[in-house]
mmCIF file of C-alpha atoms and ligand atoms in Angstrom:
data_model
loop_
_atom_site.group_PDB
_atom_site.id
_atom_site.type_symbol
_atom_site.label_atom_id
_atom_site.label_comp_id
_atom_site.label_asym_id
_atom_site.label_seq_id
_atom_site.Cartn_x
_atom_site.Cartn_y
_atom_site.Cartn_z
ATOM 1 C CA MET A 20 -0.696 -18.563 20.306
ATOM 2 C CA SER A 21 -2.015 -15.238 21.446
ATOM 3 C CA VAL A 22 -1.290 -11.614 18.803
ATOM 4 C CA ALA A 23 1.149 -10.872 21.959
ATOM 5 C CA GLU A 24 3.385 -13.359 21.808
ATOM 6 C CA LEU A 25 2.943 -13.595 18.267
ATOM 7 C CA LEU A 26 4.281 -9.914 18.237
ATOM 8 C CA THR A 27 6.695 -10.681 20.537
ATOM 9 C CA ARG A 28 8.663 -13.291 18.444
ATOM 10 C CA ALA A 29 7.861 -11.322 15.095
ATOM 11 C CA ARG A 30 10.011 -8.656 16.922
ATOM 12 C CA GLU A 31 12.862 -11.360 17.468
ATOM 13 C CA GLY A 32 12.787 -12.040 13.965
ATOM 14 C CA ASP A 33 10.852 -14.922 13.647
ATOM 15 C CA LYS A 34 9.200 -14.236 10.126
ATOM 16 C CA GLY A 35 6.454 -17.355 10.415
ATOM 17 C CA ALA A 36 5.339 -15.535 13.584
ATOM 18 C CA LEU A 37 5.270 -12.333 11.321
ATOM 19 C CA ALA A 38 2.985 -14.264 8.816
ATOM 20 C CA ARG A 39 0.328 -15.436 10.935
ATOM 21 C CA LEU A 40 0.446 -12.007 12.413
ATOM 22 C CA ILE A 41 -0.335 -10.467 8.948
ATOM 23 C CA SER A 42 -3.265 -13.151 8.789
ATOM 24 C CA SER A 43 -4.639 -12.149 11.851
ATOM 25 C CA ILE A 44 -4.883 -8.342 10.843
ATOM 26 C CA GLU A 45 -6.326 -9.659 7.452
ATOM 27 C CA ARG A 46 -8.667 -11.559 9.291
ATOM 28 C CA ALA A 47 -9.833 -9.092 11.562
ATOM 29 C CA VAL A 48 -9.965 -6.211 9.249
ATOM 30 C CA GLY A 49 -12.023 -8.446 6.709
ATOM 31 C CA SER A 50 -14.726 -9.176 10.103
ATOM 32 C CA GLY A 51 -14.573 -6.262 11.345
ATOM 33 C CA GLU A 52 -13.067 -7.663 14.860
ATOM 34 C CA ARG A 53 -10.895 -5.509 16.649
ATOM 35 C CA ILE A 54 -7.038 -6.625 17.353
ATOM 36 C CA GLU A 55 -4.484 -4.935 19.736
ATOM 37 C CA LEU A 56 -1.205 -4.480 18.879
ATOM 38 C CA GLU A 57 1.026 -2.988 21.432
ATOM 39 C CA GLY A 58 3.501 -0.199 19.996
ATOM 40 C CA VAL A 59 2.134 -0.877 16.470
ATOM 41 C CA TRP A 60 0.148 2.114 16.006
ATOM 42 C CA SER A 61 3.072 4.941 16.191
ATOM 43 C CA ALA A 62 5.598 2.349 14.203
ATOM 44 C CA ARG A 63 6.699 2.885 10.652
ATOM 45 C CA PRO A 64 9.369 2.735 8.705
ATOM 46 C CA ARG A 65 11.466 4.880 8.212
ATOM 47 C CA PHE A 66 11.031 3.942 4.093
ATOM 48 C CA VAL A 67 7.543 3.537 2.851
ATOM 49 C CA VAL A 68 7.666 2.666 -1.264
ATOM 50 C CA GLY A 69 5.135 2.359 -3.207
ATOM 51 C CA VAL A 70 5.702 0.015 -6.545
ATOM 52 C CA THR A 71 3.283 0.409 -9.687
ATOM 53 C CA GLY A 72 2.826 0.277 -12.783
ATOM 54 C CA ALA A 73 0.954 -1.843 -15.673
ATOM 55 C CA PRO A 74 0.796 -5.492 -14.867
ATOM 56 C CA GLY A 75 4.003 -7.405 -16.687
ATOM 57 C CA ALA A 76 5.944 -3.555 -16.804
ATOM 58 C CA GLY A 77 8.643 -5.749 -14.788
ATOM 59 C CA LYS A 78 7.624 -4.563 -10.932
ATOM 60 C CA SER A 79 8.635 -8.058 -9.668
ATOM 61 C CA THR A 80 11.875 -8.023 -11.274
ATOM 62 C CA LEU A 81 12.954 -4.632 -10.930
ATOM 63 C CA LEU A 82 11.722 -5.219 -6.820
ATOM 64 C CA ASP A 83 13.892 -7.682 -6.679
ATOM 65 C CA LYS A 84 16.916 -6.235 -7.817
ATOM 66 C CA LEU A 85 15.812 -2.914 -5.339
ATOM 67 C CA ILE A 86 15.864 -5.690 -2.444
ATOM 68 C CA GLY A 87 19.807 -6.855 -3.290
ATOM 69 C CA ALA A 88 20.573 -2.945 -3.185
ATOM 70 C CA TRP A 89 19.277 -1.491 -0.458
ATOM 71 C CA ARG A 90 20.195 -5.042 1.507
ATOM 72 C CA SER A 91 23.743 -4.350 0.949
ATOM 73 C CA LEU A 92 23.178 -0.489 2.067
ATOM 74 C CA GLY A 93 22.689 -2.176 5.380
ATOM 75 C CA HIS A 94 18.627 -1.930 5.531
ATOM 76 C CA ARG A 95 16.046 -4.731 6.524
ATOM 77 C CA VAL A 96 12.994 -4.438 3.689
ATOM 78 C CA GLY A 97 9.747 -6.080 3.951
ATOM 79 C CA VAL A 98 7.701 -6.168 0.904
ATOM 80 C CA ILE A 99 4.081 -6.294 0.369
ATOM 81 C CA ALA A 100 2.429 -7.346 -2.726
ATOM 82 C CA VAL A 101 -1.285 -6.352 -3.183
ATOM 83 C CA ASP A 102 -3.149 -8.390 -5.496
ATOM 84 C CA PRO A 103 -6.467 -6.812 -6.565
ATOM 85 C CA SER A 104 -7.855 -9.173 -8.648
ATOM 86 C CA SER A 105 -7.148 -11.833 -5.919
ATOM 87 C CA PRO A 106 -9.531 -13.152 -3.795
ATOM 88 C CA PHE A 107 -6.243 -15.161 -2.157
ATOM 89 C CA SER A 108 -3.894 -14.329 -0.078
ATOM 90 C CA GLY A 109 -1.493 -15.808 2.580
ATOM 91 C CA GLY A 110 1.743 -16.538 0.869
ATOM 92 C CA ALA A 111 3.405 -15.102 -1.967
ATOM 93 C CA ILE A 112 1.670 -15.187 -5.424
ATOM 94 C CA LEU A 113 3.444 -17.667 -7.442
ATOM 95 C CA GLY A 114 5.118 -15.399 -10.306
ATOM 96 C CA ASP A 115 6.909 -13.235 -7.405
ATOM 97 C CA ARG A 116 7.978 -15.754 -5.789
ATOM 98 C CA VAL A 117 10.221 -16.859 -8.178
ATOM 99 C CA ARG A 118 11.467 -13.639 -9.178
ATOM 100 C CA MET A 119 12.316 -12.945 -5.704
ATOM 101 C CA GLN A 120 13.342 -16.270 -4.317
ATOM 102 C CA ASN A 121 16.767 -14.922 -3.906
ATOM 103 C CA HIS A 122 15.775 -12.966 -0.644
ATOM 104 C CA THR A 123 13.382 -15.987 0.639
ATOM 105 C CA HIS A 124 16.351 -17.702 3.048
ATOM 106 C CA ASP A 125 17.376 -13.876 3.786
ATOM 107 C CA PRO A 126 16.397 -13.276 7.414
ATOM 108 C CA GLY A 127 16.761 -8.995 6.540
ATOM 109 C CA VAL A 128 13.870 -9.610 3.948
ATOM 110 C CA PHE A 129 10.070 -10.831 4.235
ATOM 111 C CA ILE A 130 7.512 -10.752 1.282
ATOM 112 C CA ARG A 131 4.279 -11.371 2.176
ATOM 113 C CA SER A 132 1.006 -10.547 -0.757
ATOM 114 C CA VAL A 133 -2.332 -9.999 0.456
ATOM 115 C CA ALA A 134 -5.342 -9.382 -1.264
ATOM 116 C CA THR A 135 -7.880 -6.820 -1.566
ATOM 117 C CA ARG A 136 -10.617 -6.739 1.173
ATOM 118 C CA GLY A 137 -13.141 -3.976 2.049
ATOM 119 C CA ALA A 138 -16.259 -2.908 0.704
ATOM 120 C CA LEU A 139 -15.131 0.418 -0.101
ATOM 121 C CA GLY A 140 -13.557 0.013 -3.773
ATOM 122 C CA GLY A 141 -11.881 -3.349 -2.931
ATOM 123 C CA LEU A 142 -9.156 -1.124 -1.212
ATOM 124 C CA SER A 143 -6.999 -3.147 0.850
ATOM 125 C CA ARG A 144 -7.624 -1.822 4.431
ATOM 126 C CA SER A 145 -4.899 -4.226 6.050
ATOM 127 C CA VAL A 146 -2.109 -2.761 4.379
ATOM 128 C CA PRO A 147 -1.978 0.416 6.431
ATOM 129 C CA THR A 148 -1.742 -1.973 9.251
ATOM 130 C CA ILE A 149 0.874 -3.982 7.518
ATOM 131 C CA VAL A 150 2.815 -1.415 6.644
ATOM 132 C CA ARG A 151 3.120 -0.122 10.746
ATOM 133 C CA LEU A 152 3.577 -4.190 11.997
ATOM 134 C CA LEU A 153 6.980 -4.301 9.717
ATOM 135 C CA GLY A 154 8.058 -0.631 11.260
ATOM 136 C CA ALA A 155 7.086 -2.426 14.405
ATOM 137 C CA VAL A 156 9.503 -5.716 13.811
ATOM 138 C CA GLY A 157 12.427 -4.345 12.639
ATOM 139 C CA PHE A 158 11.942 -3.174 8.790
ATOM 140 C CA ASP A 159 13.281 0.108 8.255
ATOM 141 C CA VAL A 160 12.124 -0.350 4.367
ATOM 142 C CA ALA A 161 8.513 -1.037 3.351
ATOM 143 C CA VAL A 162 8.144 -1.945 -0.302
ATOM 144 C CA ILE A 163 4.124 -1.914 -1.060
ATOM 145 C CA GLU A 164 3.600 -3.334 -4.749
ATOM 146 C CA THR A 165 0.626 -3.373 -6.543
ATOM 147 C CA VAL A 166 -0.414 -5.149 -9.876
ATOM 148 C CA GLY A 167 -2.286 -2.592 -12.583
ATOM 149 C CA VAL A 168 -2.493 1.448 -12.457
ATOM 150 C CA GLY A 169 -6.460 1.630 -11.857
ATOM 151 C CA GLN A 170 -7.620 3.353 -8.952
ATOM 152 C CA VAL A 171 -7.136 0.556 -6.424
ATOM 153 C CA GLU A 172 -3.211 0.595 -6.927
ATOM 154 C CA VAL A 173 -3.377 4.634 -6.938
ATOM 155 C CA GLU A 174 -5.557 4.208 -3.476
ATOM 156 C CA VAL A 175 -3.031 1.818 -1.810
ATOM 157 C CA VAL A 176 0.097 3.341 -3.043
ATOM 158 C CA GLN A 177 -0.867 6.489 -1.459
ATOM 159 C CA GLU A 178 -0.307 4.627 1.975
ATOM 160 C CA ALA A 179 3.535 4.842 0.705
ATOM 161 C CA ASP A 180 6.049 8.370 1.409
ATOM 162 C CA VAL A 181 7.679 8.137 -2.043
ATOM 163 C CA THR A 182 6.243 6.082 -4.686
ATOM 164 C CA VAL A 183 7.920 4.520 -7.552
ATOM 165 C CA VAL A 184 6.281 4.047 -10.340
ATOM 166 C CA VAL A 185 6.974 1.439 -13.555
ATOM 167 C CA VAL A 186 6.239 2.108 -17.273
ATOM 168 C CA THR A 187 8.050 0.277 -20.677
ATOM 169 C CA PRO A 188 8.972 1.771 -24.009
ATOM 170 C CA GLY A 189 6.413 1.660 -26.761
ATOM 171 C CA TRP A 190 3.699 1.014 -25.370
ATOM 172 C CA GLY A 191 2.086 4.116 -24.416
ATOM 173 C CA ASP A 192 2.338 3.378 -20.433
ATOM 174 C CA ALA A 193 2.922 6.717 -19.833
ATOM 175 C CA ILE A 194 -0.492 7.770 -21.868
ATOM 176 C CA GLN A 195 -1.813 5.615 -19.705
ATOM 177 C CA ALA A 196 -0.030 6.689 -16.206
ATOM 178 C CA ASN A 197 -1.417 9.615 -16.294
ATOM 179 C CA LYS A 198 -4.668 8.761 -17.127
ATOM 180 C CA ALA A 199 -4.646 6.594 -14.007
ATOM 181 C CA GLY A 200 -3.544 9.793 -12.446
ATOM 182 C CA LEU A 201 -0.159 8.324 -11.747
ATOM 183 C CA MET A 202 1.357 11.775 -12.549
ATOM 184 C CA GLU A 203 0.166 13.113 -9.535
ATOM 185 C CA ILE A 204 1.497 10.736 -7.309
ATOM 186 C CA ALA A 205 4.610 8.799 -8.858
ATOM 187 C CA ASP A 206 8.109 10.527 -7.366
ATOM 188 C CA VAL A 207 10.580 8.798 -9.260
ATOM 189 C CA PHE A 208 9.293 7.033 -12.778
ATOM 190 C CA VAL A 209 11.266 4.093 -13.980
ATOM 191 C CA ILE A 210 11.368 3.196 -17.322
ATOM 192 C CA ASN A 211 11.781 -0.651 -17.633
ATOM 193 C CA LYS A 212 12.681 -2.746 -20.555
ATOM 194 C CA ALA A 213 15.448 0.213 -22.067
ATOM 195 C CA ASP A 214 16.498 -2.842 -24.149
ATOM 196 C CA ARG A 215 13.807 -2.236 -25.733
ATOM 197 C CA PRO A 216 13.085 0.171 -28.679
ATOM 198 C CA GLY A 217 10.745 3.458 -27.377
ATOM 199 C CA VAL A 218 12.648 4.301 -24.429
ATOM 200 C CA ARG A 219 13.467 8.096 -25.903
ATOM 201 C CA GLU A 220 9.839 8.633 -26.879
ATOM 202 C CA THR A 221 8.568 7.445 -23.665
ATOM 203 C CA ARG A 222 10.676 9.862 -21.541
ATOM 204 C CA ARG A 223 9.659 12.568 -24.224
ATOM 205 C CA ASP A 224 6.038 11.606 -22.882
ATOM 206 C CA LEU A 225 6.390 11.746 -19.569
ATOM 207 C CA GLU A 226 8.997 15.032 -19.764
ATOM 208 C CA THR A 227 6.405 16.608 -21.211
ATOM 209 C CA MET A 228 3.827 15.486 -18.967
ATOM 210 C CA LEU A 229 6.052 16.250 -16.089
ATOM 211 C CA ASP A 230 6.169 20.106 -17.555
ATOM 212 C CA LEU A 231 2.610 20.410 -17.708
ATOM 213 C CA GLY A 232 2.275 19.008 -13.789
ATOM 214 C CA HIS A 233 4.657 21.623 -12.184
ATOM 215 C CA ARG A 234 5.222 19.083 -9.616
ATOM 216 C CA GLU A 235 7.532 20.331 -6.827
ATOM 217 C CA PRO A 236 10.072 18.536 -6.068
ATOM 218 C CA ARG A 237 10.127 17.327 -10.497
ATOM 219 C CA PRO A 238 9.531 13.870 -10.266
ATOM 220 C CA LEU A 239 13.057 12.061 -11.190
ATOM 221 C CA VAL A 240 12.623 9.905 -14.559
ATOM 222 C CA LEU A 241 15.487 6.781 -14.357
ATOM 223 C CA GLU A 242 15.866 3.839 -16.776
ATOM 224 C CA THR A 243 16.679 0.141 -16.133
ATOM 225 C CA VAL A 244 16.509 -3.389 -17.143
ATOM 226 C CA ALA A 245 15.567 -5.251 -14.391
ATOM 227 C CA THR A 246 16.661 -8.159 -16.206
ATOM 228 C CA THR A 247 20.330 -7.495 -16.297
ATOM 229 C CA GLY A 248 19.991 -4.993 -12.849
ATOM 230 C CA LEU A 249 21.448 -2.266 -15.560
ATOM 231 C CA GLY A 250 20.075 1.117 -13.482
ATOM 232 C CA THR A 251 18.898 -0.936 -10.894
ATOM 233 C CA GLU A 252 21.354 0.386 -7.537
ATOM 234 C CA GLU A 253 20.876 4.531 -9.200
ATOM 235 C CA VAL A 254 17.017 3.632 -8.929
ATOM 236 C CA ALA A 255 17.428 1.977 -5.019
ATOM 237 C CA ARG A 256 19.621 4.891 -4.199
ATOM 238 C CA THR A 257 17.311 7.704 -5.625
ATOM 239 C CA VAL A 258 14.320 6.528 -3.969
ATOM 240 C CA LEU A 259 15.518 6.530 -0.652
ATOM 241 C CA ASP A 260 17.572 10.201 -1.588
ATOM 242 C CA ARG A 261 13.885 11.919 -2.717
ATOM 243 C CA ALA A 262 12.497 9.698 0.351
ATOM 244 C CA ASP A 263 14.602 11.518 2.750
ATOM 245 C CA GLU A 264 14.136 14.804 0.601
ATOM 246 C CA LEU A 265 9.628 14.530 0.876
ATOM 247 C CA ALA A 266 10.106 14.645 4.693
ATOM 248 C CA ALA A 267 12.921 17.490 5.025
ATOM 249 C CA ARG A 268 10.414 19.271 2.689
ATOM 250 C CA GLY A 269 7.665 18.557 5.014
ATOM 251 C CA VAL A 270 5.758 16.716 2.044
ATOM 252 C CA THR A 271 5.294 13.094 3.488
ATOM 253 C CA ALA A 272 4.179 14.866 7.170
ATOM 254 C CA SER A 273 0.624 16.479 4.976
ATOM 255 C CA ARG A 274 0.632 12.998 2.915
ATOM 256 C CA ARG A 275 0.492 11.346 6.175
ATOM 257 C CA ALA A 276 -1.741 13.738 8.368
ATOM 258 C CA THR A 277 -4.094 13.569 5.454
ATOM 259 C CA ARG A 278 -3.623 9.640 5.695
ATOM 260 C CA ARG A 279 -4.442 9.054 8.476
ATOM 261 C CA ARG A 280 -7.540 11.324 8.614
ATOM 262 C CA ARG A 281 -8.581 9.658 5.319
ATOM 263 C CA GLU A 282 -7.941 5.967 7.391
ATOM 264 C CA VAL A 283 -10.726 7.257 9.946
ATOM 265 C CA GLU A 284 -12.895 8.148 7.047
ATOM 266 C CA ASP A 285 -13.279 5.502 5.035
ATOM 267 C CA LEU A 286 -13.247 3.241 8.872
ATOM 268 C CA VAL A 287 -15.834 5.256 9.627
ATOM 269 C CA VAL A 288 -17.737 5.428 6.972
ATOM 270 C CA GLU A 289 -17.291 0.866 6.248
ATOM 271 C CA ARG A 290 -18.367 0.747 9.908
ATOM 272 C CA VAL A 291 -21.400 3.140 9.843
ATOM 273 C CA LEU A 292 -22.364 0.924 6.924
ATOM 274 C CA ALA A 293 -21.572 -2.478 7.967
ATOM 275 C CA ARG A 294 -24.292 -1.636 10.876
ATOM 276 C CA VAL A 295 -27.241 0.072 8.684
ATOM 277 C CA GLU A 296 -26.753 -3.146 6.698
ATOM 278 C CA HIS A 297 -27.537 -5.006 9.484
ATOM 279 C CA GLU A 298 -29.723 -3.091 12.299
ATOM 280 C CA GLY A 299 -31.614 -0.892 9.828
ATOM 281 C CA ARG A 300 -32.276 -3.112 7.416
ATOM 282 C CA GLU A 301 -36.072 -2.480 8.080
ATOM 283 C CA VAL A 302 -35.746 1.167 7.262
ATOM 284 C CA LEU A 303 -33.872 0.350 3.960
ATOM 285 C CA ARG A 304 -36.337 -2.217 2.930
ATOM 286 C CA ALA A 305 -38.936 0.505 3.198
ATOM 287 C CA VAL A 306 -37.015 2.770 0.973
ATOM 288 C CA GLU A 307 -36.171 -0.459 -1.419
ATOM 289 C CA ALA A 308 -39.975 -0.473 -1.872
ATOM 290 C CA GLY A 309 -41.019 3.155 -2.219
ATOM 291 C CA SER A 310 -42.403 3.274 1.330
ATOM 292 C CA LEU A 311 -39.631 5.832 2.859
ATOM 293 C CA ASP A 312 -37.945 8.632 1.063
ATOM 294 C CA PRO A 313 -33.857 8.892 1.631
ATOM 295 C CA ALA A 314 -34.273 11.831 3.774
ATOM 296 C CA THR A 315 -36.416 10.088 6.294
ATOM 297 C CA ALA A 316 -34.666 6.780 6.157
ATOM 298 C CA VAL A 317 -31.567 8.948 6.978
ATOM 299 C CA GLU A 318 -32.696 10.381 9.417
ATOM 300 C CA GLN A 319 -33.789 7.472 11.207
ATOM 301 C CA LEU A 320 -30.729 4.961 9.890
ATOM 302 C CA LEU A 321 -28.746 7.790 12.223
ATOM 303 C CA ALA A 322 -31.170 7.567 15.049
ATOM 304 C CA LEU A 323 -31.127 4.490 14.938
ATOM 305 C CA LEU A 324 -27.352 4.048 15.679
ATOM 306 C CA ALA A 325 -26.443 6.907 17.762
ATOM 307 C CA VAL A 326 -28.787 4.921 20.205
ATOM 308 C CA ARG A 327 -26.746 1.930 19.796
ATOM 309 C CA ALA A 328 -23.244 3.668 19.716
ATOM 310 C CA ALA A 329 -22.019 3.520 23.477
ATOM 311 C CA PRO A 330 -21.317 0.406 24.036
ATOM 312 C CA GLU A 331 -18.639 -1.000 22.878
ATOM 313 C CA ASP A 332 -16.806 2.000 21.560
ATOM 314 C CA GLY A 333 -14.786 2.923 25.143
ATOM 315 C CA ALA A 334 -12.157 5.613 24.358
ATOM 316 C CA GLN A 335 -8.425 3.136 23.093
ATOM 317 C CA GLU A 336 -5.552 3.786 25.075
ATOM 318 C CA ARG A 337 -3.107 5.354 22.965
ATOM 319 C CA GLY A 338 -0.091 3.002 21.495
ATOM 320 C CA LYS A 339 -3.176 0.417 20.487
ATOM 321 C CA VAL A 340 -4.393 0.115 17.390
ATOM 322 C CA ALA A 341 -7.554 -0.797 16.373
ATOM 323 C CA HIS A 342 -9.022 -2.788 13.633
ATOM 324 C CA ASP A 343 -12.789 -2.054 12.421
ATOM 325 C CA GLY A 344 -12.366 -3.321 9.369
HETATM 326 N N1 LIG B 403 13.484 -7.142 -21.601
HETATM 327 C C1 LIG B 403 13.063 -7.383 -20.495
HETATM 328 N N2 LIG B 403 12.400 -7.774 -20.253
HETATM 329 C C2 LIG B 403 12.187 -7.718 -18.811
HETATM 330 C C3 LIG B 403 12.584 -6.435 -17.581
HETATM 331 N N3 LIG B 403 12.503 -6.441 -16.407
HETATM 332 C C4 LIG B 403 11.292 -7.576 -16.613
HETATM 333 N N4 LIG B 403 11.422 -8.169 -17.677
HETATM 334 C C5 LIG B 403 10.579 -9.091 -18.339
HETATM 335 O O1 LIG B 403 9.148 -8.643 -18.169
HETATM 336 C C6 LIG B 403 8.077 -9.598 -17.169
HETATM 337 C C7 LIG B 403 7.682 -9.388 -16.108
HETATM 338 O O2 LIG B 403 8.435 -9.278 -15.391
HETATM 339 P P1 LIG B 403 7.453 -8.811 -13.794
HETATM 340 O O3 LIG B 403 8.499 -8.509 -12.829
HETATM 341 O O4 LIG B 403 7.044 -10.365 -13.810
HETATM 342 O O5 LIG B 403 6.317 -7.898 -13.967
HETATM 343 P P2 LIG B 403 5.306 -7.090 -12.690
HETATM 344 O O6 LIG B 403 5.328 -6.031 -13.427
HETATM 345 O O7 LIG B 403 6.243 -7.521 -11.960
HETATM 346 O O8 LIG B 403 4.398 -8.317 -13.396
HETATM 347 P P3 LIG B 403 2.678 -8.304 -12.807
HETATM 348 O O9 LIG B 403 3.100 -8.940 -11.077
HETATM 349 O O10 LIG B 403 2.007 -9.615 -13.509
HETATM 350 O O11 LIG B 403 2.104 -6.958 -13.084
HETATM 351 C C8 LIG B 403 8.732 -10.982 -16.684
HETATM 352 O O12 LIG B 403 9.399 -12.182 -18.066
HETATM 353 C C9 LIG B 403 10.660 -10.570 -16.835
HETATM 354 O O13 LIG B 403 11.561 -11.440 -16.952
HETATM 355 C C10 LIG B 403 13.851 -5.841 -18.677
HETATM 356 O O14 LIG B 403 14.159 -4.630 -18.196
HETATM 357 N N5 LIG B 403 13.921 -5.929 -19.874
HETATM 358 MG MG1 LIG B 404 4.856 -8.806 -9.697
#
């Protein structure tokens, strides 16, 4: 089936077609091939929610409850679970499948895991396109869930318009979140496992760090027990409200502008590097051997690329999206 046919079916609600499209996108991004998805470039779900936090913090359990709450509010929810450590994709991570299985038969919920690919820091290049695709086929809430709190997670989650950081009491999570740079990107903190001791201390740590950060609007701190659902409906409502507020203040627009720019920059770097490795092998070898200095090598490589840039790089038609890995 062609990509165009898959897209038509996905728009009609065919989750299998959507899954196959996502696989095509991942393959294309992985191999640097270009696929065109009519009308996808400009599509975006109304709410793009990032969920991150340390492994085992309860992200998936919480998300399962959030999905339920958003569904009752009439939203259609698409989830991308990004696993930076896994080379595998296509289908849900087993644990996530178990915890979110309440929704597998709901046509208004789509859950899919993606592996991270790409040369630069393992960031999943396919995420921005998959998010657009979810919007194009009618999901108005897209969730990007990541495992862990490292650099990759921060990057991936920056694709979101509103970011939820899940921490747990008593494990120094707040401090760790701070170190990982999550204090700058979190819009809502959720202290999950609030049935355990240490909630007050964790809240105090977070509030202290937020005092130092002077973020506007100030990130919110909520508490949940995801396993029982305590506090989760409030999180579901708060996250969407905060997303609307960020949009109204113009924060979302400026984040998106930065993101679009970075997406292009990343793709350019990746593509140029791929060509350098391929076409500039001899120059690189001379540098490795010490017979060519770096500055001259750069000049030679750029000249090499400039000569061969033109043929396949025709101007793109508007409304289409290219995947150049
Ligand atoms: N006591 C308690 N346990 C919880 C709570 N929320 C989740 N758990 C448990 O914590 C464990 C991890 O939950 P997950 O939802 O898989 O956590 P996660 O953050 O998605 O984990 P990874 O995907 O591995 O990073 C499970 O055994 C949950 O049942 C909570 O509020 N209280
Ligand atoms: Mg999980």
